[in-house]
C-alpha cells in the first residue's frame, strides 16, 4: 500500500519521532511505501512530496522540528482545494493519509473525509488543547522548557527584588502555564480559561511582598485576559494584531508586557517581562514525548491497515486508543479547573 504522511500547524518536539515510527512500521511490518508531503496540507495541495524510507528516517528520533516541514495552509481556503487534494493523492496512488497535527490540521483531515479521502489523525501540539486524548506529544517538552526558564528567572528576580512576568504559549488554553507554573512555584498563574482581576493580582503581590517575599514570578498564557471591563479593553488594545493565519487565528503576544507594566504602575514593584515564545516549540523532545510520539506513529499505521479512517490515535489511561477525529476537534480541551484551583491555588499569592 502507498501511504502519505504530513505534519501541519505549529511544529513541536516529537514530530520526527512519529514520522520515523510510522515509516518503520509501514515498511518493515506491512511492506508499504511512504510518501512524505512537504509543509503540511500545502504539499498535498501542490503535489510536493518526497519518498520516505527506513534508512532516511532511522536516525531522526531525537531531532526537534519536522523533516517534512510544516505550514498553516488550509486547502479549504482556496477554491476547489478539497478536489485538488483528492486529485493529487489519486495521481500519486496514495490510498490513505496519516495527518499529524492539532485542531486545524485534523479539522481539515476530518472535512476531507467528505471528499472520499481516507485519513488517520495523530494529535500533536505543545498547547495540549486537543480533546479526545489525555495528552498530546510536545506538551511535556514545552513544559520542561518553560519550567527551566522559570527556574532561571527566579534567581534573577530574587536578586533584584522584582516581579518577573513570564509569558508562555497557549492560545485558548492554559495547560503550559498551569503545569510550568506549578512546577516552577509561580506566585501567580493566569490562564485564558479564568479571566483575571488585575487589582486582585496586584493585591496578592502586595500581600506577598509585605510578608517578606521580595520577588515573584507571574506566569501568564499568551491568550489570558483580564475579566471584562476597562482592564480587558486596555489589554486587548495593547495586544491586538491584525495578522491572521488561514484558519482565522490572530497572532498573539504582548499580554505579558502589558501586565508587567500595569503591575509596576499599580504596586510600585519593579517588574520585567520575558516572553518564551518559540523557544517552547524548539529543540529535542523529552523521553516522554519520544515514547508517546513513537507509540502514536506505530498505532497510526496499524489504524490505516485496520481501515479505521476518520479516527485519531489517542492516549487514555496509559493505552493507545482510537477516537473519532470529529470528536477531537469539536471543542478545545480546557485546563482542568480542579487542578488549577485546588492544586495550583494552594501555592499562589
Ligand atoms: O502551535 C500552537 C502555537 O504554539 C500557539 O501556542 C501559538 O499561539 C501559535 O502556535 C504560534 O504560531 P506561529 O508559530 O504560527 O506564530
Coordinates of C-alpha atoms and ligand atoms in Angstrom, one line a residue:
X1 CA 0.0 0.0 0.0
X2 CA 1.2 3.6 -0.6
X3 CA 0.6 5.8 2.5
X4 CA 1.1 9.5 2.7
X5 CA 2.1 11.4 5.8
X6 CA 2.2 15.1 6.6
X7 CA 2.9 17.4 9.6
X8 CA 0.8 20.5 9.8
X9 CA 0.4 23.6 12.0
X10 CA 2.9 24.8 14.5
X11 CA 5.9 22.4 14.8
X12 CA 6.6 20.6 18.1
X13 CA 9.1 18.3 19.6
X14 CA 8.3 14.7 18.7
X15 CA 7.1 15.1 15.1
X16 CA 10.2 13.3 13.7
X17 CA 9.7 10.5 16.2
X18 CA 6.2 10.0 14.7
X19 CA 7.5 10.1 11.2
X20 CA 10.2 7.6 12.0
X21 CA 7.9 5.2 13.8
X22 CA 5.2 5.4 11.0
X23 CA 7.8 4.8 8.3
X24 CA 9.4 1.8 10.1
X25 CA 6.1 0.2 10.9
X26 CA 4.7 0.7 7.4
X27 CA 7.8 -0.5 5.6
X28 CA 9.1 -3.3 7.9
X29 CA 5.8 -4.6 9.3
X30 CA 3.5 -4.2 6.3
X31 CA 5.7 -3.7 3.3
X32 CA 4.2 -0.3 2.5
X33 CA 5.7 2.6 0.7
X34 CA 5.5 6.0 2.4
X35 CA 5.3 9.4 0.7
X36 CA 6.0 12.4 2.9
X37 CA 4.1 15.5 1.9
X38 CA 6.1 18.8 2.4
X39 CA 4.9 21.6 4.6
X40 CA 1.6 20.1 5.8
X41 CA -1.6 20.5 3.6
X42 CA 0.4 22.8 1.3
X43 CA 2.3 19.9 0.0
X44 CA -0.8 17.8 -0.7
X45 CA -2.4 20.8 -2.4
X46 CA 0.6 21.5 -4.6
X47 CA 1.7 17.9 -5.1
X48 CA 5.0 18.5 -3.3
X49 CA 6.3 15.3 -1.6
X50 CA 9.3 13.1 -1.1
X51 CA 9.7 9.4 -0.6
X52 CA 10.5 8.4 2.9
X53 CA 12.2 5.2 3.8
X54 CA 13.8 3.4 6.8
X55 CA 17.5 4.4 6.1
X56 CA 16.5 8.0 5.7
X57 CA 14.4 8.2 8.9
X58 CA 16.0 5.8 11.3
X59 CA 18.1 8.5 13.0
X60 CA 15.7 11.4 13.2
X61 CA 14.1 10.3 16.5
X62 CA 15.8 12.9 18.8
X63 CA 15.6 15.8 16.3
X64 CA 13.3 18.7 17.0
X65 CA 11.0 20.2 14.3
X66 CA 9.9 18.2 11.4
X67 CA 11.9 16.9 8.5
X68 CA 8.9 17.3 6.3
X69 CA 8.4 21.0 7.1
X70 CA 5.1 22.4 8.1
X71 CA 2.7 25.3 7.4
X72 CA -0.7 26.7 8.4
X73 CA -2.1 26.2 4.9
X74 CA -5.8 25.4 4.8
X75 CA -6.8 23.7 1.5
X76 CA -10.4 24.8 2.0
X77 CA -9.3 28.5 1.9
X78 CA -8.8 28.1 -1.8
X79 CA -11.5 27.5 -4.4
X80 CA -11.7 23.7 -5.2
X81 CA -9.0 22.9 -2.7
X82 CA -10.6 19.7 -1.5
X83 CA -10.9 18.4 -5.0
X84 CA -7.3 19.3 -5.8
X85 CA -6.1 17.4 -2.7
X86 CA -8.2 14.4 -3.8
X87 CA -6.8 14.5 -7.3
X88 CA -3.2 14.8 -6.2
X89 CA -3.5 11.9 -3.9
X90 CA -5.1 9.8 -6.6
X91 CA -2.4 10.7 -9.2
X92 CA 0.3 9.6 -6.9
X93 CA -1.5 6.4 -5.9
X94 CA -1.6 7.4 -2.2
X95 CA -4.5 5.4 -0.8
X96 CA -4.5 6.8 2.7
X97 CA -3.0 9.6 4.7
X98 CA -1.6 10.0 8.2
X99 CA -2.2 13.6 9.2
X100 CA -0.1 14.7 12.2
X101 CA -1.4 18.0 13.7
X102 CA -3.5 20.0 16.0
X103 CA -7.1 21.1 15.8
X104 CA -6.7 22.9 12.4
X105 CA -4.7 20.2 10.6
X106 CA -7.0 17.5 11.9
X107 CA -10.1 19.6 11.2
X108 CA -9.0 19.6 7.5
X109 CA -8.5 15.8 7.7
X110 CA -12.0 15.4 9.1
X111 CA -13.5 17.5 6.3
X112 CA -11.6 15.7 3.6
X113 CA -13.4 12.5 4.7
X114 CA -16.4 14.0 2.8
X115 CA -14.2 14.1 -0.3
X116 CA -13.6 10.3 0.0
X117 CA -10.1 10.8 1.4
X118 CA -9.0 8.2 3.9
X119 CA -7.2 9.9 6.9
X120 CA -5.9 8.7 10.2
X121 CA -5.0 11.5 12.7
X122 CA -2.2 11.8 15.1
X123 CA -2.6 14.5 17.8
X124 CA 0.3 17.0 18.2
X125 CA 0.6 20.4 19.9
X126 CA 2.6 21.9 22.7
X127 CA -0.6 23.6 23.8
X128 CA -2.2 20.2 24.8
X129 CA -5.6 21.6 23.8
X130 CA -6.9 18.6 21.7
X131 CA -9.9 16.8 23.0
X132 CA -10.1 13.0 22.9
X133 CA -6.6 12.4 24.2
X134 CA -5.3 13.0 27.7
X135 CA -2.1 14.5 26.3
X136 CA -0.5 15.4 23.0
X137 CA 3.2 14.9 22.4
X138 CA 5.2 18.1 22.5
X139 CA 3.5 19.3 25.7
X140 CA 5.8 17.6 28.1
X141 CA 8.9 19.1 26.4
X142 CA 7.4 22.5 26.3
X143 CA 6.5 22.4 30.0
X144 CA 10.1 21.3 30.9
X145 CA 11.5 24.2 28.8
X146 CA 9.2 26.7 30.4
X147 CA 10.0 25.3 33.9
X148 CA 13.7 25.6 33.2
X149 CA 13.2 29.2 32.2
X150 CA 11.2 30.0 35.3
X151 CA 13.9 28.5 37.5
X152 CA 16.4 30.8 35.9
X153 CA 14.1 33.8 36.1
X154 CA 13.6 33.1 39.8
X155 CA 17.2 33.7 40.8
X156 CA 17.4 37.0 39.0
X157 CA 14.0 38.1 40.3
X158 CA 15.2 37.3 43.8
X159 CA 18.5 39.1 43.4
X160 CA 16.8 42.3 42.2
X161 CA 13.6 42.0 44.3
X162 CA 11.5 42.1 41.1
X163 CA 8.3 40.8 39.8
X164 CA 9.0 38.9 36.6
X165 CA 6.2 38.1 34.3
X166 CA 6.8 35.0 32.1
X167 CA 4.6 34.8 29.1
X168 CA 4.1 31.3 27.8
X169 CA 2.3 29.8 24.7
X170 CA -1.3 28.8 24.9
X171 CA -3.7 30.5 22.6
X172 CA -7.1 29.3 24.1
X173 CA -5.9 27.2 26.9
X174 CA -3.5 27.5 29.9
X175 CA -2.0 24.0 30.1
X176 CA 1.6 25.1 29.7
X177 CA 1.1 28.0 32.2
X178 CA -0.6 25.7 34.7
X179 CA 2.0 22.9 34.6
X180 CA 5.1 25.1 34.3
X181 CA 3.6 27.5 36.9
X182 CA 3.1 24.7 39.4
X183 CA 6.5 23.1 38.6
X184 CA 8.3 26.4 38.9
X185 CA 6.5 27.6 42.1
X186 CA 5.0 30.7 40.5
X187 CA 3.2 33.3 42.6
X188 CA 0.5 33.8 40.0
X189 CA -0.7 31.6 37.1
X190 CA -3.0 33.4 34.7
X191 CA -4.8 31.3 32.0
X192 CA -7.3 32.0 29.2
X193 CA -9.9 29.8 30.9
X194 CA -10.1 32.1 34.0
X195 CA -10.2 35.8 33.3
X196 CA -8.3 37.6 36.0
X197 CA -9.0 40.7 38.1
X198 CA -5.9 42.9 37.7
X199 CA -6.4 44.6 41.0
X200 CA -6.7 41.3 42.8
X201 CA -3.4 40.1 41.2
X202 CA -1.7 43.3 42.4
X203 CA -3.2 43.0 45.9
X204 CA -1.9 39.4 46.2
X205 CA 1.5 40.5 45.1
X206 CA 1.5 43.4 47.6
X207 CA 0.5 41.0 50.4
X208 CA 3.2 38.5 49.4
X209 CA 5.9 41.2 49.4
X210 CA 4.6 42.7 52.6
X211 CA 5.0 39.2 54.1
X212 CA 8.8 39.3 53.4
X213 CA 8.8 37.8 50.0
X214 CA 10.6 40.3 47.8
X215 CA 10.3 38.7 44.4
X216 CA 7.5 37.0 42.5
X217 CA 7.2 35.0 39.3
X218 CA 3.9 35.5 37.4
X219 CA 3.2 33.0 34.6
X220 CA 0.7 34.1 32.0
X221 CA -0.6 32.3 28.9
X222 CA -0.4 34.4 25.7
X223 CA -4.2 34.1 25.4
X224 CA -5.1 35.2 29.0
X225 CA -7.0 38.4 29.5
X226 CA -8.5 40.3 32.5
X227 CA -12.2 39.9 33.3
X228 CA -14.4 42.1 31.1
X229 CA -14.2 45.8 31.8
X230 CA -11.7 48.7 31.3
X231 CA -8.7 46.5 32.1
X232 CA -9.7 43.9 29.4
X233 CA -10.2 46.7 26.9
X234 CA -6.8 48.2 27.6
X235 CA -5.1 44.7 27.4
X236 CA -6.9 43.9 24.1
X237 CA -5.8 47.3 22.7
X238 CA -2.2 46.7 23.7
X239 CA -2.0 43.2 22.3
X240 CA -4.2 43.5 19.2
X241 CA -2.7 42.2 15.9
X242 CA -4.4 42.3 12.6
X243 CA -2.3 39.3 11.2
X244 CA -4.4 36.2 10.9
X245 CA -3.5 32.7 9.6
X246 CA -5.6 30.7 7.0
X247 CA -7.6 29.2 9.9
X248 CA -8.5 32.7 11.1
X249 CA -6.3 32.7 14.2
X250 CA -4.9 36.1 15.3
X251 CA -1.2 36.3 16.1
X252 CA -1.0 36.6 19.9
X253 CA 1.7 38.0 22.2
X254 CA 2.2 41.1 24.3
X255 CA -0.1 40.4 27.3
X256 CA 3.0 39.8 29.5
X257 CA 4.4 43.2 28.7
X258 CA 1.1 44.8 29.4
X259 CA 0.8 43.0 32.7
X260 CA 4.3 43.8 33.8
X261 CA 3.7 47.5 33.1
X262 CA 0.4 47.5 35.0
X263 CA 1.9 45.7 38.0
X264 CA 4.8 48.1 38.2
X265 CA 2.4 51.2 37.9
X266 CA 0.0 49.9 40.5
X267 CA 2.2 48.3 43.1
X268 CA 5.5 50.3 42.7
X269 CA 7.4 47.0 42.5
X270 CA 9.9 46.9 39.7
X271 CA 8.7 44.5 37.0
X272 CA 10.1 42.8 33.9
X273 CA 8.7 40.5 31.3
X274 CA 10.2 37.5 29.5
X275 CA 8.3 36.1 26.5
X276 CA 9.3 32.5 26.0
X277 CA 7.7 32.3 22.5
X278 CA 9.0 29.7 20.1
X279 CA 11.7 28.5 22.4
X280 CA 9.0 26.3 23.8
X281 CA 8.4 24.7 20.4
X282 CA 12.0 24.0 19.5
X283 CA 14.7 21.5 20.5
X284 CA 14.9 17.9 21.2
X285 CA 11.8 16.0 22.6
X286 CA 11.8 14.7 26.2
X287 CA 11.9 11.0 26.7
X288 CA 8.2 11.0 27.5
X289 CA 7.4 12.8 24.2
X290 CA 9.7 10.4 22.2
X291 CA 7.9 7.4 23.6
X292 CA 4.4 8.8 23.1
X293 CA 5.2 10.0 19.6
X294 CA 6.6 6.6 18.7
X295 CA 3.6 4.8 20.1
X296 CA 1.3 7.2 18.1
X297 CA 3.3 6.6 14.9
X298 CA 3.0 2.8 15.2
X299 CA -0.7 3.0 16.1
X300 CA -1.5 5.3 13.2
X301 CA -0.2 2.8 10.6
X302 CA -2.0 0.0 12.3
X303 CA -5.2 2.1 12.2
X304 CA -4.6 2.6 8.4
X305 CA -4.4 -1.2 7.9
X306 CA -7.5 -1.8 10.0
X307 CA -9.4 0.7 7.9
X308 CA -10.0 2.9 10.9
X309 CA -10.4 6.1 8.8
X310 CA -11.7 9.3 10.3
X311 CA -10.1 8.2 13.6
X312 CA -7.3 9.7 15.6
X313 CA -4.9 7.8 17.8
X314 CA -5.1 9.0 21.4
X315 CA -3.7 8.3 24.9
X316 CA -6.2 7.3 27.5
X317 CA -5.3 5.8 30.9
X318 CA -1.9 4.7 29.6
X319 CA -3.3 2.9 26.5
X320 CA -3.3 4.0 22.9
X321 CA -6.9 4.0 21.6
X322 CA -8.8 5.4 18.6
X323 CA -11.3 8.2 18.8
X324 CA -13.2 10.0 16.0
X325 CA -11.3 12.9 14.7
X326 CA -14.6 14.8 14.7
X327 CA -14.8 14.4 18.4
X328 CA -11.2 15.5 19.0
X329 CA -11.6 18.8 17.0
X330 CA -15.1 19.6 18.2
X331 CA -14.0 21.6 21.3
X332 CA -10.7 22.6 22.8
X333 CA -9.6 20.7 25.9
X334 CA -9.6 23.3 28.6
X335 CA -7.4 23.2 31.7
X336 CA -8.7 21.0 34.4
X337 CA -10.1 23.6 36.8
X338 CA -9.8 21.2 39.7
X339 CA -6.0 21.2 39.1
X340 CA -5.9 24.9 38.6
X341 CA -7.9 25.9 41.7
X342 CA -7.2 23.1 44.1
X343 CA -3.5 22.3 43.4
X344 CA -2.1 25.5 41.8
X345 CA -4.3 27.6 44.0
X346 CA -2.8 26.3 47.3
X347 CA 0.6 27.8 46.4
X348 CA -0.3 31.0 44.7
X349 CA 0.0 34.5 46.2
Ligands
LIG1 O1 1.1 25.5 17.8 C1 0.4 26.3 18.7 C2 1.1 27.5 19.0 O2 2.4 27.2 19.5 C3 0.3 28.5 19.9 O3 0.6 28.3 21.2 C4 0.8 29.8 19.4 O4 -0.2 30.8 19.6 C5 1.0 29.6 17.9 O5 1.3 28.3 17.8 C6 2.1 30.5 17.3 O6 2.1 30.2 15.9 P1 3.1 30.8 14.9 O7 4.4 30.0 15.1 O8 2.5 30.5 13.6 O9 3.3 32.2 15.2

